[in-house]
Coordinates of C-alpha atoms in Angstrom, one line a residue:
Chain A
M29 CA -18.3 24.7 -22.6
G30 CA -19.0 26.7 -25.7
W31 CA -18.2 30.1 -26.9
A32 CA -20.2 33.1 -25.9
I33 CA -20.2 36.9 -26.9
A34 CA -21.8 40.1 -25.5
L35 CA -21.6 43.6 -26.8
H36 CA -23.0 47.0 -25.9
G37 CA -23.7 50.3 -27.5
G38 CA -23.8 52.3 -24.2
A39 CA -26.0 52.4 -21.1
G40 CA -28.1 55.4 -20.1
D41 CA -31.3 57.3 -20.3
I42 CA -32.6 55.9 -23.3
P43 CA -36.2 57.1 -23.7
V44 CA -38.6 54.1 -24.0
D45 CA -40.4 56.1 -26.8
L46 CA -37.4 56.4 -28.7
P47 CA -38.5 57.1 -32.3
T48 CA -38.3 54.4 -34.8
D49 CA -35.8 56.4 -37.0
K50 CA -33.4 56.4 -34.0
R51 CA -34.2 53.1 -32.8
A52 CA -33.9 51.0 -35.9
P53 CA -30.5 51.8 -37.2
R54 CA -29.1 51.1 -33.7
E55 CA -30.7 47.7 -33.4
A56 CA -29.6 46.8 -36.9
T57 CA -26.1 47.7 -36.0
L58 CA -26.2 45.6 -32.8
R59 CA -27.6 42.6 -34.9
R60 CA -24.8 43.1 -37.5
C61 CA -22.2 43.3 -34.8
L62 CA -23.5 40.2 -33.1
D63 CA -23.6 38.3 -36.3
L64 CA -20.0 39.3 -37.2
G65 CA -18.9 38.3 -33.8
V66 CA -20.6 34.9 -33.8
A67 CA -19.3 34.1 -37.2
A68 CA -15.8 34.9 -36.2
L69 CA -16.0 32.6 -33.0
K70 CA -17.6 29.8 -35.1
A71 CA -14.7 30.2 -37.4
G72 CA -12.3 29.7 -34.5
R73 CA -10.9 33.3 -34.4
S74 CA -9.3 34.3 -31.0
P75 CA -11.5 36.2 -28.6
L76 CA -9.0 39.1 -29.0
D77 CA -9.6 39.2 -32.7
V78 CA -13.4 39.0 -32.1
V79 CA -13.7 41.8 -29.7
E80 CA -11.6 44.0 -31.9
L81 CA -13.5 43.5 -35.0
V82 CA -16.9 43.9 -33.2
A83 CA -15.6 47.2 -31.7
R84 CA -14.4 48.4 -34.9
E85 CA -17.8 47.8 -36.5
L86 CA -19.3 49.8 -33.6
E87 CA -16.7 52.6 -33.9
N88 CA -17.6 52.7 -37.7
C89 CA -21.3 53.1 -36.9
P90 CA -22.2 56.9 -36.5
Y91 CA -25.1 56.3 -34.1
F92 CA -23.0 55.1 -31.1
N93 CA -20.6 57.2 -29.1
A94 CA -17.3 55.9 -30.4
G95 CA -15.1 56.5 -33.4
R96 CA -17.4 58.0 -35.9
G97 CA -20.4 59.5 -34.0
S98 CA -18.2 60.4 -31.0
V99 CA -19.7 63.0 -28.8
L100 CA -17.8 66.4 -28.8
T101 CA -15.5 68.2 -26.4
T102 CA -16.4 71.6 -25.3
N103 CA -14.3 72.7 -28.1
G104 CA -16.3 70.9 -30.6
T105 CA -13.6 68.5 -31.4
V106 CA -13.4 64.8 -31.0
E107 CA -11.1 63.1 -28.5
M108 CA -11.5 59.2 -28.6
E109 CA -10.1 56.7 -26.3
A110 CA -10.3 52.9 -26.0
S111 CA -8.7 49.9 -24.3
I112 CA -8.5 46.1 -25.1
M113 CA -7.4 43.3 -22.7
D114 CA -6.4 39.7 -23.3
G115 CA -7.7 37.5 -20.3
T116 CA -5.1 34.7 -21.0
S117 CA -2.0 36.7 -20.9
K118 CA -3.6 39.8 -19.1
G119 CA -1.8 41.9 -21.7
C120 CA -3.5 45.3 -22.3
G121 CA -3.4 48.2 -24.7
C122 CA -4.9 51.6 -24.0
V123 CA -5.1 55.0 -26.0
S124 CA -6.6 58.4 -25.3
G125 CA -6.9 61.8 -27.0
L126 CA -7.2 60.4 -30.5
T127 CA -8.5 62.9 -33.1
T128 CA -7.8 61.3 -36.4
V129 CA -7.5 57.5 -36.0
V130 CA -10.5 55.8 -37.5
N131 CA -10.4 52.8 -35.2
P132 CA -9.2 53.6 -31.8
I133 CA -9.5 50.0 -30.6
S134 CA -7.0 48.7 -33.2
L135 CA -4.5 51.3 -32.1
A136 CA -4.9 50.1 -28.5
R137 CA -4.3 46.7 -29.7
V138 CA -1.2 47.8 -31.7
V139 CA 0.1 49.4 -28.4
M140 CA -0.4 46.2 -26.6
E141 CA 1.3 44.1 -29.2
K142 CA 4.0 46.3 -30.6
T143 CA 5.3 48.4 -27.7
P144 CA 6.7 47.7 -24.3
H145 CA 4.0 50.1 -23.1
I146 CA 0.5 49.8 -22.2
Y147 CA -1.0 53.2 -22.7
L148 CA -0.3 56.0 -25.3
A149 CA -2.3 59.2 -25.5
F150 CA -2.7 62.4 -27.4
D151 CA -0.1 63.6 -29.8
G152 CA 2.2 60.7 -28.9
A153 CA -0.6 58.2 -29.6
E154 CA -1.4 60.0 -32.8
A155 CA 2.2 60.0 -34.0
F156 CA 2.5 56.3 -33.3
A157 CA -0.7 55.7 -35.3
R158 CA 0.9 57.2 -38.3
E159 CA 4.2 55.3 -37.7
Q160 CA 2.2 52.2 -37.7
G161 CA 0.2 53.1 -40.8
L162 CA -3.3 52.9 -39.1
E163 CA -6.1 54.5 -41.1
T164 CA -6.6 58.2 -40.2
R165 CA -9.2 60.6 -41.4
D166 CA -9.7 64.4 -40.9
Q167 CA -11.7 65.1 -37.9
S168 CA -14.8 66.1 -39.8
Y169 CA -15.2 62.5 -40.6
F170 CA -15.9 61.8 -37.0
I171 CA -18.3 64.6 -36.4
T172 CA -22.0 64.1 -36.8
E173 CA -24.7 66.6 -37.0
Q174 CA -26.6 64.9 -34.0
N175 CA -23.5 65.6 -31.8
I176 CA -23.1 69.2 -32.9
E177 CA -26.7 69.5 -31.7
R178 CA -26.0 67.7 -28.4
L179 CA -23.0 70.0 -27.7
K180 CA -25.1 73.0 -28.3
Q181 CA -27.8 71.9 -25.8
A182 CA -25.2 71.0 -23.3
K183 CA -23.7 74.3 -23.5
E184 CA -26.9 76.1 -23.3
A185 CA -27.7 74.1 -20.2
N186 CA -24.2 74.6 -19.1
R187 CA -23.7 71.0 -18.2
V188 CA -21.5 68.1 -19.1
Q189 CA -23.7 65.2 -20.5
I190 CA -22.7 61.6 -21.0
D191 CA -24.5 61.3 -24.2
Y192 CA -27.8 60.6 -26.1
T193 CA -29.5 63.3 -24.3
Q194 CA -33.4 63.6 -24.3
P195 CA -34.3 67.5 -24.8
Q196 CA -34.5 68.7 -21.2
P197 CA -35.6 72.0 -19.4
I198 CA -32.5 74.1 -19.1
K199 CA -30.6 73.7 -15.8
E200 CA -27.6 75.6 -14.5
Q201 CA -25.1 72.9 -13.4
A202 CA -21.7 71.9 -14.6
I203 CA -21.8 68.5 -13.0
P204 CA -24.0 65.9 -14.6
R205 CA -26.3 64.8 -11.9
S206 CA -29.7 66.1 -13.0
E207 CA -32.5 63.7 -13.7
G208 CA -32.7 62.9 -17.3
D209 CA -29.2 63.4 -18.0
S210 CA -28.6 60.5 -20.2
Q211 CA -25.8 58.3 -19.1
I212 CA -24.9 56.5 -22.3
G213 CA -21.5 56.6 -23.7
T214 CA -19.1 54.0 -25.0
V215 CA -19.2 50.7 -27.0
G216 CA -17.8 47.4 -26.0
C217 CA -17.5 43.8 -26.5
V218 CA -16.5 40.7 -24.5
A219 CA -16.0 37.2 -25.8
V220 CA -14.9 33.7 -24.7
D221 CA -13.9 31.0 -27.2
R222 CA -14.5 27.1 -26.9
N223 CA -11.3 26.8 -24.9
G224 CA -12.2 29.4 -22.3
N225 CA -10.0 32.2 -23.4
L226 CA -11.4 35.7 -22.7
A227 CA -11.0 39.2 -24.0
S228 CA -12.7 42.6 -23.7
A229 CA -12.5 45.8 -25.6
T230 CA -14.2 49.2 -25.0
S231 CA -14.1 52.3 -27.1
T232 CA -15.7 55.8 -26.6
G233 CA -15.8 59.5 -27.5
G234 CA -16.4 60.3 -23.9
L235 CA -18.7 63.0 -22.4
V236 CA -20.6 65.6 -24.2
N237 CA -19.1 69.0 -23.5
K238 CA -16.2 67.4 -21.7
M239 CA -13.1 69.4 -20.9
V240 CA -10.3 69.1 -23.5
G241 CA -8.0 66.3 -22.2
R242 CA -10.6 64.7 -20.0
I243 CA -10.1 61.0 -19.7
G244 CA -12.8 58.6 -18.7
D245 CA -13.0 55.1 -17.6
T246 CA -12.7 53.6 -21.0
P247 CA -9.0 53.4 -21.2
V248 CA -8.5 52.7 -17.6
I249 CA -7.8 49.0 -17.1
G250 CA -9.9 47.8 -14.1
A251 CA -12.5 50.5 -14.6
G252 CA -14.0 50.3 -18.1
T253 CA -12.4 47.1 -19.3
Y254 CA -10.9 44.0 -17.8
A255 CA -10.3 40.3 -18.6
N256 CA -8.5 37.5 -16.9
T257 CA -9.0 33.8 -17.0
I258 CA -12.1 33.8 -15.1
C259 CA -14.2 36.5 -16.9
A260 CA -14.2 39.5 -19.2
V261 CA -15.9 42.7 -18.6
S262 CA -16.7 46.0 -20.6
A263 CA -18.5 48.8 -18.7
T264 CA -20.5 51.9 -19.9
G265 CA -22.0 54.8 -18.2
K266 CA -20.6 57.7 -16.1
G267 CA -17.0 57.4 -16.3
E268 CA -16.0 59.2 -13.1
S269 CA -18.4 56.5 -11.2
I270 CA -16.9 53.7 -13.1
I271 CA -13.4 54.7 -12.3
R272 CA -14.2 55.2 -8.4
N273 CA -15.8 51.8 -8.2
T274 CA -13.4 50.0 -10.3
I275 CA -16.3 48.3 -12.0
A276 CA -14.7 46.0 -14.5
R277 CA -12.2 44.7 -12.0
D278 CA -14.7 44.4 -9.3
V279 CA -16.9 41.8 -11.1
A280 CA -13.9 39.6 -11.5
A281 CA -12.7 40.2 -7.9
L282 CA -16.1 39.2 -6.5
M283 CA -16.0 36.0 -8.4
E284 CA -12.3 35.3 -7.6
Y285 CA -12.3 36.3 -3.9
K286 CA -15.8 35.8 -2.7
G287 CA -16.6 32.9 -5.1
L288 CA -19.7 34.6 -6.4
S289 CA -21.3 33.7 -9.7
L290 CA -21.0 35.9 -12.6
K291 CA -24.7 36.9 -12.2
D292 CA -24.4 37.7 -8.5
A293 CA -21.0 39.5 -9.0
A294 CA -22.2 41.6 -11.9
N295 CA -25.5 42.5 -10.2
Q296 CA -23.8 43.5 -7.0
V297 CA -21.3 45.8 -8.8
I298 CA -24.1 47.5 -10.6
A299 CA -26.3 47.8 -7.4
N300 CA -23.5 49.5 -5.5
A301 CA -23.0 52.2 -8.0
P302 CA -25.2 55.2 -7.9
K303 CA -28.5 54.5 -9.8
G304 CA -28.5 55.7 -13.4
T305 CA -24.8 55.5 -13.9
V306 CA -23.6 52.2 -15.1
G307 CA -24.1 49.2 -17.2
L308 CA -21.8 46.4 -18.2
V309 CA -21.4 43.3 -20.3
A310 CA -19.5 40.3 -19.1
V311 CA -18.9 36.7 -20.1
T312 CA -17.0 33.9 -18.2
D313 CA -14.6 31.1 -19.1
K314 CA -17.7 28.7 -18.9
G315 CA -19.7 30.8 -21.4
D316 CA -22.0 32.5 -18.8
V317 CA -23.2 35.9 -19.8
A318 CA -24.4 38.8 -17.9
M319 CA -25.6 42.2 -19.1
P320 CA -26.9 44.2 -16.1
F321 CA -27.4 48.1 -15.8
N322 CA -28.9 50.4 -13.4
T323 CA -29.9 53.1 -16.0
T324 CA -33.2 53.2 -18.1
G325 CA -31.7 51.1 -20.9
M326 CA -28.5 49.9 -22.4
F327 CA -28.0 48.9 -26.2
R328 CA -26.9 45.4 -25.9
A329 CA -26.7 42.0 -27.6
C330 CA -25.4 38.6 -26.7
A331 CA -25.2 35.1 -28.1
V332 CA -24.0 31.7 -26.8
E333 CA -23.0 28.5 -28.6
D334 CA -26.1 26.7 -27.5
G335 CA -28.1 28.9 -29.7
H336 CA -29.6 31.5 -27.3
S337 CA -29.2 35.1 -28.7
E338 CA -30.7 38.4 -27.7
I339 CA -30.8 42.1 -28.7
A340 CA -32.3 44.5 -26.4
I341 CA -32.4 48.1 -25.2
W342 CA -34.5 48.3 -22.0
Chain B
M26 CA -10.2 58.1 18.2
A27 CA -8.4 56.2 15.6
K28 CA -4.7 55.9 15.4
W29 CA -2.9 57.8 12.6
A30 CA -0.2 56.1 10.4
I31 CA 1.7 57.1 7.4
A32 CA 4.0 55.4 4.7
I33 CA 6.0 57.0 2.0
H34 CA 8.0 55.7 -1.0
G35 CA 10.7 56.8 -3.5
G36 CA 10.3 53.9 -5.8
A37 CA 10.7 50.0 -5.9
G38 CA 13.8 48.6 -7.6
V39 CA 17.2 49.9 -6.5
D40 CA 20.6 49.6 -8.0
P41 CA 22.5 47.2 -5.6
N42 CA 25.5 49.3 -6.5
L43 CA 24.0 52.4 -5.5
P44 CA 26.8 54.6 -3.9
E45 CA 26.7 54.8 -0.1
Q46 CA 26.5 58.6 -0.3
R47 CA 23.5 58.4 -2.5
Q48 CA 21.8 56.0 -0.1
E49 CA 22.3 58.4 2.7
E50 CA 20.9 61.3 0.8
A51 CA 17.8 59.2 -0.1
K52 CA 17.4 58.3 3.6
R53 CA 17.7 61.8 4.6
L54 CA 15.1 62.9 2.3
L55 CA 12.7 60.1 3.3
S56 CA 13.2 61.0 6.9
R57 CA 12.5 64.7 6.2
C58 CA 9.2 64.0 4.2
L59 CA 8.2 61.3 6.8
Q60 CA 8.5 63.9 9.6
I61 CA 6.6 66.6 7.7
G62 CA 3.8 63.9 7.4
V63 CA 4.1 62.9 11.1
D64 CA 3.9 66.7 12.1
T65 CA 0.9 67.4 10.0
L66 CA -0.9 64.2 11.3
K67 CA -0.1 65.1 14.9
A68 CA -1.8 68.5 14.0
R69 CA -4.8 66.7 13.1
Q70 CA -4.8 67.4 9.4
S71 CA -6.9 65.1 7.1
A72 CA -5.4 62.2 5.3
V73 CA -5.9 63.8 1.9
D74 CA -4.2 67.0 2.9
V75 CA -1.2 65.0 4.3
V76 CA -0.6 62.9 1.3
E77 CA -0.7 65.9 -1.0
L78 CA 1.7 67.8 1.3
V79 CA 4.1 65.0 1.5
V80 CA 4.1 64.1 -2.1
R81 CA 4.6 67.9 -2.9
E82 CA 7.7 67.6 -0.8
L83 CA 9.0 64.6 -2.7
E84 CA 8.2 66.2 -6.0
S85 CA 10.1 69.3 -5.2
D86 CA 13.4 67.4 -4.4
P87 CA 15.3 66.4 -7.4
M88 CA 16.3 63.1 -6.0
F89 CA 13.5 60.9 -7.1
N90 CA 11.7 60.5 -10.2
S91 CA 8.7 63.0 -9.7
G92 CA 8.5 66.7 -10.5
R93 CA 11.9 68.0 -10.4
G94 CA 14.2 65.2 -11.3
S95 CA 11.7 63.3 -13.3
A96 CA 12.9 60.8 -15.9
L97 CA 13.1 62.0 -19.5
T98 CA 11.1 61.1 -22.5
A99 CA 12.8 60.0 -25.7
K100 CA 12.7 63.6 -26.9
G101 CA 14.5 64.9 -23.7
T102 CA 11.5 66.5 -22.1
V103 CA 9.6 65.9 -18.9
E104 CA 6.0 64.5 -18.9
M105 CA 4.8 64.2 -15.4
E106 CA 1.6 62.2 -13.9
A107 CA 0.1 61.8 -10.6
S108 CA -3.1 60.7 -9.0
I109 CA -4.7 61.2 -5.5
M110 CA -7.6 59.5 -3.8
D111 CA -9.6 60.2 -0.8
G112 CA -10.9 57.1 0.9
R113 CA -13.9 59.0 2.2
Q114 CA -16.4 58.3 -0.7
R115 CA -13.4 57.3 -3.0
R116 CA -13.2 60.7 -4.7
C117 CA -10.2 60.8 -7.0
G118 CA -8.2 63.1 -9.3
A119 CA -5.4 62.2 -11.7
V120 CA -3.3 64.0 -14.4
S121 CA -0.9 63.0 -17.1
G122 CA 1.3 64.7 -19.6
L123 CA 2.3 67.6 -17.4
T124 CA 5.1 69.7 -18.7
T125 CA 5.1 72.9 -16.6
V126 CA 3.1 72.2 -13.6
K127 CA 5.6 72.4 -10.6
N128 CA 3.4 70.0 -8.4
P129 CA 1.5 67.6 -10.4
V130 CA -0.1 65.9 -7.3
S131 CA -1.6 69.3 -6.4
L132 CA -3.2 69.5 -9.9
A133 CA -4.5 66.0 -9.5
R134 CA -6.1 67.3 -6.3
L135 CA -7.7 70.2 -8.0
V136 CA -9.2 67.9 -10.8
M137 CA -10.7 66.0 -7.9
D138 CA -11.9 69.0 -6.1
R139 CA -12.7 71.6 -8.7
S140 CA -13.5 69.9 -12.0
P141 CA -16.5 67.6 -12.9
H142 CA -14.0 65.0 -14.1
S143 CA -11.5 62.6 -12.5
Y144 CA -8.5 62.6 -15.0
L145 CA -7.2 65.3 -17.3
A146 CA -4.1 65.1 -19.4
F147 CA -1.7 66.9 -21.6
A148 CA -2.8 70.2 -23.2
G149 CA -6.2 69.9 -21.4
A150 CA -4.5 69.4 -18.1
E151 CA -2.0 72.2 -18.7
E152 CA -5.0 74.7 -19.6
F153 CA -6.7 73.6 -16.4
A154 CA -3.6 74.3 -14.4
R155 CA -3.4 77.8 -15.8
E156 CA -7.2 78.5 -15.1
Q157 CA -6.6 77.4 -11.6
G158 CA -3.6 79.6 -11.1
V159 CA -1.2 76.8 -10.1
E160 CA 2.4 77.5 -10.1
T161 CA 4.0 76.7 -13.5
V162 CA 7.5 76.8 -14.6
D163 CA 9.6 76.2 -17.9
N164 CA 10.0 72.4 -18.6
S165 CA 13.7 72.8 -18.1
Y166 CA 13.1 73.4 -14.4
F167 CA 12.4 69.6 -14.1
I168 CA 15.4 68.4 -16.0
T169 CA 18.5 67.6 -14.2
E170 CA 22.1 67.0 -15.5
E171 CA 22.0 63.5 -14.1
N172 CA 18.9 62.5 -16.0
I173 CA 20.3 63.9 -19.2
G174 CA 23.2 61.6 -18.7
M175 CA 20.9 58.7 -17.8
L176 CA 18.8 59.3 -21.0
K177 CA 21.9 58.9 -23.2
L178 CA 22.7 55.6 -21.5
A179 CA 19.1 54.5 -21.7
K180 CA 19.2 55.1 -25.5
E181 CA 22.4 53.3 -25.9
A182 CA 21.1 50.4 -23.7
N183 CA 17.9 50.2 -25.7
T184 CA 19.7 49.7 -29.1
I185 CA 21.0 46.6 -27.4
L186 CA 18.1 45.6 -25.2
F187 CA 15.5 46.3 -27.8
D188 CA 12.6 44.7 -26.4
Y189 CA 12.7 43.1 -23.0
R190 CA 10.0 40.7 -23.8
I191 CA 11.8 39.0 -26.3
P192 CA 15.1 37.3 -25.0
L193 CA 18.0 38.2 -27.2
P194 CA 20.1 35.3 -28.5
G195 CA 23.4 35.3 -26.8
A196 CA 22.1 37.7 -24.0
D197 CA 25.1 36.4 -21.9
T198 CA 27.6 37.5 -24.3
C199 CA 25.7 40.6 -24.9
S200 CA 26.5 41.7 -21.4
A201 CA 30.1 40.7 -21.8
S202 CA 30.7 42.8 -24.9
V203 CA 29.0 45.8 -23.5
G204 CA 31.0 45.8 -20.5
S205 CA 30.3 48.3 -17.7
L206 CA 27.3 49.8 -19.7
V207 CA 25.1 46.8 -18.8
P208 CA 26.8 45.2 -15.8
D209 CA 24.0 42.8 -14.9
T210 CA 21.5 42.1 -17.5
S211 CA 19.5 40.0 -15.1
L212 CA 18.6 43.1 -12.9
Q213 CA 16.4 45.1 -15.1
M214 CA 13.2 47.0 -14.5
N215 CA 10.9 48.1 -17.3
G216 CA 13.5 46.8 -19.8
L217 CA 16.5 48.8 -18.7
P218 CA 19.4 47.8 -16.5
I219 CA 18.9 49.0 -13.1
S220 CA 22.0 51.0 -13.0
I221 CA 20.5 53.2 -15.6
Y222 CA 17.0 53.4 -14.6
S223 CA 15.0 52.5 -11.5
P224 CA 11.4 53.6 -11.1
E225 CA 11.7 56.0 -8.2
T226 CA 8.0 57.0 -8.5
V227 CA 7.1 58.6 -5.2
G228 CA 3.9 58.0 -3.0
C229 CA 2.4 58.5 0.2
V230 CA -0.5 56.7 2.1
V231 CA -2.0 57.9 5.3
V232 CA -4.7 57.1 7.9
D233 CA -5.6 60.2 9.9
S234 CA -6.8 60.4 13.4
T235 CA -10.4 60.2 12.3
G236 CA -9.7 56.8 10.6
N237 CA -9.9 58.2 7.1
C238 CA -7.4 56.9 4.4
A239 CA -5.9 58.5 1.4
A240 CA -3.2 57.7 -1.1
A241 CA -1.2 59.7 -3.7
T242 CA 1.4 58.8 -6.2
S243 CA 3.5 60.9 -8.5
T244 CA 6.0 60.2 -11.3
G245 CA 8.0 61.4 -14.4
G246 CA 7.6 57.8 -15.8
L247 CA 9.9 55.7 -17.7
M248 CA 13.2 56.8 -18.9
N249 CA 13.2 57.3 -22.6
K250 CA 9.5 56.6 -22.9
K251 CA 7.7 57.6 -26.0
S252 CA 6.0 60.9 -25.7
G253 CA 2.4 60.3 -24.7
R254 CA 3.2 57.2 -22.7
I255 CA 1.1 56.8 -19.5
G256 CA 2.0 54.4 -16.8
D257 CA 0.3 53.1 -13.7
S258 CA 0.8 56.0 -11.4
P259 CA -2.3 58.1 -12.5
L260 CA -4.4 55.1 -13.0
I261 CA -6.9 54.6 -10.2
G262 CA -6.9 50.9 -8.9
S263 CA -3.4 50.3 -10.4
G264 CA -0.9 52.8 -9.0
T265 CA -3.2 54.3 -6.5
Y266 CA -6.3 53.3 -4.4
A267 CA -8.1 54.3 -1.2
C268 CA -11.4 53.4 0.2
D269 CA -12.7 53.3 3.7
L270 CA -10.6 50.4 4.6
C271 CA -7.1 51.2 3.4
A272 CA -5.0 53.2 1.2
I273 CA -2.3 52.0 -1.3
S274 CA 0.4 53.6 -3.5
C275 CA 2.4 51.3 -5.8
T276 CA 5.7 51.7 -7.8
G277 CA 7.8 49.4 -10.0
E278 CA 7.0 48.0 -13.5
G279 CA 4.1 49.9 -14.8
E280 CA 2.8 47.1 -16.9
A281 CA 2.7 44.5 -14.2
I282 CA 1.1 47.0 -11.8
I283 CA -1.7 47.8 -14.4
R284 CA -2.4 44.2 -15.4
S285 CA -2.7 43.2 -11.9
T286 CA -4.7 46.2 -10.8
L287 CA -2.3 46.0 -7.9
A288 CA -3.6 48.8 -5.7
R289 CA -7.4 47.7 -6.0
D290 CA -6.5 44.3 -5.3
V291 CA -5.0 44.9 -1.8
A292 CA -8.4 46.4 -0.8
A293 CA -10.4 43.8 -2.7
V294 CA -8.8 41.0 -0.9
M295 CA -9.4 42.7 2.4
E296 CA -13.1 43.5 1.7
Y297 CA -13.9 40.1 -0.1
K298 CA -11.6 37.6 1.6
G299 CA -11.5 39.3 4.8
L300 CA -7.7 39.4 5.0
N301 CA -6.0 41.9 7.2
L302 CA -3.6 44.5 5.7
Q303 CA -0.4 42.7 6.0
E304 CA -1.9 39.3 4.7
A305 CA -3.5 41.4 1.9
V306 CA -0.3 43.1 1.0
D307 CA 1.7 39.8 1.0
F308 CA -0.8 38.0 -0.9
V309 CA -1.1 40.6 -3.7
V310 CA 2.6 40.9 -4.2
K311 CA 3.3 37.3 -4.1
E312 CA 0.4 36.1 -6.2
R313 CA -0.6 39.0 -8.5
L314 CA 2.5 40.2 -10.1
D315 CA 3.3 37.1 -12.2
E316 CA 6.9 38.0 -13.7
G317 CA 6.7 41.6 -12.8
Q318 CA 8.6 43.5 -10.3
A319 CA 7.0 46.1 -8.0
G320 CA 6.4 47.3 -4.6
L321 CA 3.7 49.0 -2.5
I322 CA 3.0 50.9 0.7
A323 CA -0.3 50.7 2.4
V324 CA -2.1 51.9 5.5
S325 CA -5.5 50.5 7.0
R326 CA -8.1 52.4 8.9
N327 CA -6.9 50.7 12.0
G328 CA -3.7 52.6 12.1
E329 CA -1.7 49.6 10.6
V330 CA 1.0 50.2 8.1
A331 CA 2.5 47.6 5.6
C332 CA 5.2 47.7 2.9
K333 CA 6.2 44.9 0.5
F334 CA 8.1 44.6 -2.6
N335 CA 9.3 41.7 -4.8
S336 CA 11.9 44.0 -6.5
N337 CA 15.6 44.5 -5.3
G338 CA 14.8 47.0 -2.6
M339 CA 12.3 50.0 -2.4
F340 CA 13.0 53.5 -0.8
R341 CA 10.5 53.8 1.8
G342 CA 9.6 55.1 5.3
C343 CA 6.8 54.4 7.8
A344 CA 5.6 55.9 11.0
T345 CA 2.8 55.1 13.4
E346 CA 1.1 56.9 16.3
D347 CA 2.9 54.4 18.6
G348 CA 6.1 56.2 18.0
Y349 CA 7.4 53.7 15.4
M350 CA 9.4 55.5 12.7
E351 CA 11.8 53.8 10.2
V352 CA 13.2 54.5 6.7
G353 CA 14.8 51.8 4.6
I354 CA 16.1 50.9 1.3
W355 CA 17.0 47.1 1.4
E356 CA 14.9 44.1 2.5

């Protein structure tokens, strides 16, 4: 039984002809994060530490929809959310509505470890971050040109998008169901150490052009994030779908209650969600890894102790 | 034609020293709300309409911890949250951080029906409320004298019981020295003595005459909570869940309910292990809560109803089409 790690930078309508200048930096980040996570596992760091440090790295990268590089609300602002879960204790920490906290996943961890609460949001969460001395920056730090452009497009099309859109013909709808509406969003990491301890972390900026105050699946335990003593899961895609289908919890529930393998459980959960809406990464206490998705692609990477490792998009 | 059934709750975890008069008042409120639910079910209203209606009634009464009568934040204000789920297609809506919306469950419903999202919170939710023209009032409307007093006690208790996860040295002597303030340190919920705070979240689950299930939960949250704290009530899969098989609403220690995804687990064991409603409810409360205290109400599409709690009592009421109707507090 060895360690294993899997991470994602979002599932969605990633065009197969993604230009090199967009593809290369993302692949490089996935590689860098994988290497960091693997090194930490080899050094005996706890899975909780590992998923947090990998998620932080993904948040700091401006090409993924979390932390810096988060997509924008309808007001052109950033509202970030994240959650983390420790499979051994089933402790969890969640945050939403962050506007200045550089690493939302770290605030989620502090909520878990330093308060009797699980979930803090908006002004209360921001105030807590300051009390705890977490790094904060002005909103402009998080906002990228790409996302300003995405928001503009979304407003023109009068639609709410998940993220990473391809330029689309303009359609009049407020609900993101049109073909080609990219469904990416969110970053996440799951890990298991040599002793079978599991952890999961997920972080996001949410949906392009989302209503101010909109919360997605990422900070909802059982939806975007879940970990127990059997497996750890981090989901990505259309938040509203992930919530209704309790994606992360269901992978574990199928294994626990129906005795399915990770592969079968993960595939079933993905197959039961509407096509083009979800992806996930998962690991088990035995070191199995699964990274299924029903979207065009999912930025992902994984590695296991026996040496196998993978970085992929489609 | 399916048989309808309804269950309601006013919170799991009840002060064993709750005055008789208060118990009677609670039972009267539960009976009244249950009757409203029964009447609307007999009139063939849909499950999701019934749960909204009944929870609105519970929110409007200052007795329990939702809407008017909500517990207070550390700042002395009210921040309310709620969620609703329609078992048909598992559509859902949730809200948190409401400060002026008279009926949080109705705003949750509007999020479900009239927005592209599932969950809105704080300023964004309040703005949506105004756009939708729902009834709003000043925050003071929700605040009761009783809860102002309770907040004060909670603050005093918290300086003694700083972190319920860390056992205090000499906890026994602590209770002796505090005297009547903390009469029974062993009977706590969410880190506070039960005489000061019991969850009193409200909820309703229904299966209507077409066999559709729905659930709704509403709360003011934890007394003396940090502003911005979100509990289990607005979290789909934790405090509330409904699918084509069943509907569940939970109450109790929020952390325990979230960690165990309590509401979803009832449905999951029915779906994946083939348990019936009562078996599922028993299993989940017994096996999933670890050290946590909580309770839940549930209905199945077959017209069954079940309530279960591992806490000291749960305010509840159930009724089925067979004519069964009962409200209760204790085991």
